[in-house]
């Protein structure tokens, strides 16, 4: 007599075998691409995390410290550089969802010291999207404390009419994060580490790494010297977050599947994906940079080029924020002196990935590696 469950068991065995083969193929392709990149750019260590249709994969390579030989694992803490801006943008959108600010408000409404300055005519959205009117990439070297920072902003004059030119800027989005925290009446670091990150399910991400976790903090490398990020004005808001591959997977999944989050945070995630203006093939969202997908390697590299980061770009502002409805790619690079990172989302494919490395290697190569990894993932 034929067993009634035999066809079902056979189907389950075939499904398991197929999944095993797919996973093995993915492993081989990721290994080959990652190891080639590490060899080409002398990258000591790298962690890659992929989320695809609810399945998570983490790949670890090399060392977190050349001096000790400590291996990279999924809990190794890497500097995120400007990927930190995604969290700052999300915090600002979260403050708006809680009703403590409005992105269309003028910046000086949230900090009395700015009243009577150029920021009477610059919106929070201008700050968040680098269109304040020409704030530079970095603060001048003479700005090293809060008083000097406030003096700098009070004396600064716009080069362009606000909302017309994009010039990528740490002082711009850094001030946005500072004002968002002021609207919530708590320090930025406390809001990030005690409120936003825990709500996102992130347990291994820090502005200031606790002493007991320092053993997991990788060293970055520049000119074969071990380096870590130095303190600076509004560093936490612009480039100061450290995280692990497994924790960044939690951030990816929060962006892909926000339904389980609190209503304000769910609204904030949605807001961070909306587009505000067009620059070539790139749509500037809140922190995220968006593209129509599929996209060529050359176009995505151009959107992450030095020209986009260092040169002013005329923007075409939308009359209303553009919702994330189409098949889109969202991405962001991040760098410090010794670290290079890249994050990418494809919501329509329920896919996201992050690449963390303890060397600052070219953005174009991070984009190339990410698209190679996407090709290795089943549609």
XYZ file of C-alpha atoms in Angstrom:
379
model
C 0.000 0.000 0.000
C 1.325 3.418 -0.959
C 1.993 5.650 2.066
C -0.261 8.741 1.787
C 2.482 11.087 3.031
C 5.213 9.814 0.707
C 4.630 12.404 -2.091
C 4.627 15.212 0.466
C 7.844 13.951 2.045
C 9.462 13.641 -1.374
C 8.427 17.206 -2.235
C 9.856 18.503 1.046
C 13.138 16.668 0.422
C 13.343 18.135 -3.094
C 12.584 21.632 -1.755
C 15.261 21.294 0.940
C 17.782 20.030 -1.622
C 16.959 22.894 -3.987
C 17.396 25.442 -1.162
C 20.708 23.861 -0.169
C 21.961 24.053 -3.768
C 20.847 27.710 -4.070
C 22.533 28.591 -0.791
C 25.745 26.833 -1.848
C 25.730 28.722 -5.145
C 25.179 32.038 -3.354
C 27.991 31.264 -0.929
C 30.418 30.558 -3.755
C 29.511 33.686 -5.713
C 29.683 35.972 -2.674
C 33.005 34.425 -1.625
C 34.527 34.926 -5.060
C 33.344 38.542 -5.402
C 34.270 39.583 -1.855
C 37.698 37.952 -1.833
C 38.568 39.492 -5.188
C 37.632 42.963 -3.911
C 39.601 42.463 -0.685
C 42.689 41.369 -2.589
C 42.493 44.246 -5.086
C 42.166 46.934 -2.403
C 44.112 45.296 0.450
C 41.018 45.281 2.666
C 41.863 43.547 5.961
C 38.300 42.567 6.889
C 34.793 42.602 5.491
C 31.292 41.582 6.569
C 28.424 41.235 4.104
C 24.810 40.773 5.165
C 21.950 39.962 2.792
C 18.224 39.797 3.466
C 16.117 38.229 0.705
C 12.454 37.296 1.028
C 12.746 36.761 4.765
C 15.975 34.737 4.608
C 19.164 36.182 6.065
C 22.747 35.453 5.091
C 25.907 36.806 6.722
C 29.402 36.378 5.303
C 32.565 37.245 7.243
C 36.087 37.609 5.874
C 39.519 38.573 7.114
C 40.471 40.329 10.322
C 39.117 43.139 12.477
C 42.666 43.857 13.655
C 45.857 43.071 11.799
C 47.786 43.535 15.019
C 45.916 40.888 17.013
C 44.622 38.738 14.158
C 41.086 38.896 15.567
C 38.725 37.553 12.914
C 35.739 39.490 11.596
C 32.389 37.992 12.589
C 28.759 39.074 12.377
C 29.101 40.965 15.666
C 32.224 42.957 14.723
C 31.579 46.701 15.024
C 32.432 48.772 11.946
C 32.263 52.541 11.502
C 29.298 53.366 9.246
C 30.438 56.836 8.211
C 27.688 58.637 6.311
C 25.304 55.682 6.499
C 24.735 57.265 9.921
C 22.780 59.933 8.015
C 20.022 57.390 7.358
C 19.462 57.091 11.099
C 19.582 60.865 11.558
C 17.008 61.266 8.786
C 14.823 58.582 10.331
C 15.019 60.313 13.724
C 13.909 63.593 12.139
C 11.005 61.864 10.387
C 10.159 60.173 13.691
C 10.057 63.566 15.421
C 7.685 64.805 12.725
C 5.489 61.729 13.177
C 5.350 62.492 16.906
C 4.336 66.076 16.151
C 7.393 67.848 17.590
C 8.545 69.345 14.277
C 7.466 69.964 10.700
C 9.961 69.542 7.882
C 8.687 72.718 6.225
C 9.457 74.843 9.316
C 12.387 77.229 9.279
C 15.422 75.870 11.099
C 15.777 78.851 13.442
C 12.412 78.031 15.062
C 14.112 75.151 16.897
C 17.226 76.900 18.176
C 17.041 80.457 19.552
C 20.736 81.009 18.828
C 19.966 80.801 15.087
C 17.259 83.464 15.095
C 18.213 86.488 13.019
C 20.567 84.383 10.875
C 20.286 82.875 7.377
C 18.419 79.959 8.986
C 15.321 82.126 9.355
C 14.799 81.306 5.662
C 16.116 77.726 5.471
C 13.763 74.835 6.187
C 14.487 71.664 8.091
C 13.903 69.802 4.820
C 16.553 71.966 3.129
C 19.022 70.919 5.830
C 18.070 67.245 5.608
C 18.479 67.131 1.823
C 21.626 69.308 1.463
C 19.826 72.232 -0.224
C 20.335 74.900 2.469
C 22.279 77.061 0.020
C 25.883 75.887 0.011
C 26.859 74.574 3.436
C 30.219 72.828 2.854
C 31.107 69.158 3.028
C 32.885 69.629 6.383
C 33.120 72.262 9.099
C 36.223 74.482 8.947
C 39.079 73.143 11.065
C 38.608 76.016 13.540
C 35.171 74.659 14.556
C 35.802 72.182 17.356
C 33.221 72.868 20.075
C 29.539 73.784 20.363
C 30.071 77.512 20.816
C 32.294 77.690 17.740
C 29.698 75.651 15.855
C 26.904 78.088 16.786
C 29.084 81.057 15.854
C 29.788 79.447 12.502
C 26.089 78.966 11.739
C 25.155 82.473 12.911
C 27.734 84.057 10.601
C 27.243 81.754 7.610
C 25.597 83.192 4.483
C 23.905 81.165 1.752
C 25.669 81.037 -1.617
C 22.547 79.851 -3.459
C 18.840 80.419 -2.834
C 17.693 77.683 -0.427
C 16.100 74.703 -2.146
C 17.813 75.193 -5.518
C 21.235 73.498 -5.322
C 22.292 70.234 -3.720
C 25.705 70.320 -2.044
C 26.375 67.242 0.059
C 27.207 68.451 3.568
C 27.851 67.135 7.059
C 27.056 70.533 8.655
C 23.713 70.518 6.810
C 22.282 67.156 7.871
C 24.205 67.383 11.149
C 22.279 70.511 12.079
C 19.052 68.798 11.020
C 19.749 65.979 13.486
C 20.674 68.457 16.205
C 17.413 70.365 15.733
C 15.340 67.169 15.564
C 16.780 66.150 18.930
C 16.046 69.640 20.297
C 12.413 69.265 19.232
C 12.228 66.020 21.209
C 13.910 67.713 24.200
C 16.640 65.075 24.603
C 20.300 64.850 23.524
C 20.849 63.274 20.111
C 22.998 60.404 21.382
C 20.473 59.482 24.053
C 17.601 59.532 21.555
C 19.552 57.369 19.163
C 20.856 54.774 21.641
C 17.908 54.649 24.065
C 14.940 55.225 21.758
C 15.356 54.884 17.990
C 17.865 52.012 17.758
C 16.021 49.804 20.297
C 12.728 50.428 18.478
C 14.412 49.255 15.277
C 15.466 46.076 17.113
C 19.130 47.053 16.920
C 21.164 45.807 19.870
C 24.745 46.234 18.609
C 24.853 49.827 17.343
C 26.347 52.796 19.158
C 27.364 56.409 18.887
C 29.736 55.882 21.809
C 30.773 52.244 22.174
C 30.542 51.065 25.819
C 33.808 49.977 27.413
C 32.635 46.368 27.685
C 31.989 46.244 23.894
C 35.281 47.775 22.754
C 36.735 44.323 22.115
C 34.345 43.970 19.173
C 35.311 47.324 17.616
C 37.370 46.784 14.465
C 40.370 48.891 13.591
C 40.240 50.734 10.299
C 43.292 50.991 8.070
C 44.741 53.875 6.089
C 48.253 53.852 4.637
C 48.752 50.582 6.565
C 48.154 52.374 9.877
C 45.389 51.411 12.287
C 42.927 54.313 12.670
C 39.518 55.102 14.129
C 37.205 58.058 13.654
C 38.044 61.247 15.583
C 35.495 63.394 17.438
C 34.170 66.460 15.606
C 31.315 68.947 15.568
C 28.005 67.107 15.058
C 29.913 63.907 14.337
C 27.214 61.688 15.875
C 24.561 63.172 13.613
C 26.582 63.050 10.386
C 28.986 60.097 10.479
C 29.433 58.745 14.013
C 27.458 55.497 14.238
C 29.134 52.099 14.635
C 27.284 48.846 13.957
C 27.621 45.161 13.112
C 26.507 43.161 10.090
C 23.791 41.378 12.067
C 22.441 44.651 13.466
C 22.407 46.274 10.036
C 20.293 43.338 8.871
C 17.783 44.407 11.516
C 17.796 47.913 10.065
C 17.312 46.537 6.556
C 14.395 44.383 7.670
C 12.807 47.308 9.536
C 12.861 49.238 6.253
C 11.565 46.309 4.193
C 8.946 45.138 6.731
C 7.931 48.069 8.963
C 4.462 46.714 9.827
C 5.505 45.510 13.291
C 6.993 48.883 14.308
C 5.183 51.522 16.349
C 2.931 53.815 14.314
C 5.273 56.861 14.546
C 8.316 54.826 13.535
C 6.394 53.111 10.733
C 5.420 56.559 9.459
C 9.040 57.714 9.776
C 10.348 54.797 7.685
C 7.799 55.568 4.988
C 8.722 59.261 5.077
C 12.439 58.504 4.748
C 11.781 56.693 1.439
C 9.848 59.572 -0.178
C 11.601 61.590 -2.868
C 11.939 65.385 -2.634
C 13.818 66.363 -5.792
C 15.582 65.007 -8.850
C 19.305 65.265 -9.663
C 20.022 63.426 -12.899
C 19.060 59.777 -12.393
C 19.001 60.162 -8.603
C 15.978 61.107 -6.524
C 16.958 62.549 -3.137
C 14.884 61.047 -0.356
C 15.358 61.681 3.366
C 18.838 60.257 3.835
C 18.323 57.585 1.183
C 19.185 58.167 -2.488
C 16.700 56.568 -4.901
C 16.904 55.234 -8.464
C 14.547 53.518 -10.870
C 15.396 49.807 -11.010
C 16.802 48.026 -12.956
C 19.735 50.405 -13.347
C 23.082 50.123 -15.097
C 26.318 49.884 -13.162
C 27.527 53.105 -14.790
C 24.483 55.140 -13.710
C 24.607 53.903 -10.133
C 28.340 54.586 -9.945
C 27.745 58.103 -11.300
C 25.194 58.727 -8.559
C 27.775 57.740 -5.951
C 30.678 59.589 -7.549
C 32.997 62.231 -6.131
C 31.342 64.792 -8.390
C 27.964 64.159 -6.714
C 29.551 64.496 -3.280
C 31.783 67.514 -3.915
C 30.109 69.659 -6.592
C 26.850 71.651 -6.361
C 24.037 70.150 -8.427
C 20.932 72.010 -9.614
C 17.818 70.282 -8.294
C 14.325 69.848 -9.683
C 12.150 70.027 -6.586
C 8.854 68.095 -6.593
C 5.684 69.990 -5.712
C 4.922 67.247 -3.171
C 7.035 64.379 -1.791
C 7.128 61.461 -4.228
C 6.002 58.206 -2.603
C 8.066 55.045 -2.939
C 5.598 53.168 -5.137
C 7.615 52.068 -8.161
C 10.321 49.419 -8.441
C 13.094 51.394 -6.759
C 16.653 50.953 -5.579
C 17.573 52.906 -2.459
C 21.208 53.185 -1.425
C 23.776 55.069 0.649
C 27.543 55.004 0.967
C 29.505 55.758 4.121
C 33.198 56.386 4.752
C 35.620 57.388 7.465
C 39.399 57.498 7.189
C 39.692 53.778 7.848
C 36.292 52.306 6.923
C 34.066 51.980 3.857
C 30.423 50.889 3.870
C 27.495 50.544 1.469
C 23.815 49.725 1.956
C 21.182 48.962 -0.672
C 17.450 48.198 -0.630
C 15.203 46.732 -3.328
C 11.761 46.805 -1.646
C 9.905 45.338 -4.641
C 12.182 42.267 -4.506
C 12.089 42.160 -0.695
C 15.871 42.366 -0.755
C 18.508 44.393 1.027
C 22.230 44.128 1.627
C 25.025 45.871 3.473
C 28.786 45.699 2.915
C 31.086 46.715 5.779
C 34.870 46.958 5.427
C 37.733 48.265 7.538
C 39.344 50.171 4.684
C 38.007 53.153 2.744
C 37.997 51.859 -0.858
C 36.330 53.527 -3.892
C 32.558 53.987 -3.911
C 32.449 52.792 -7.509
C 33.832 49.425 -6.402
C 31.325 49.125 -3.555
C 28.540 49.659 -6.079
C 30.084 47.105 -8.421
C 30.318 44.528 -5.633
C 26.722 45.162 -4.529
C 25.351 44.643 -8.033
C 27.402 41.453 -8.342
C 25.812 40.224 -5.135
C 22.338 41.107 -6.417
C 23.000 39.026 -9.518
C 23.901 36.087 -7.280
C 20.563 36.262 -5.454
C 17.586 34.432 -6.909
C 14.857 36.859 -8.118
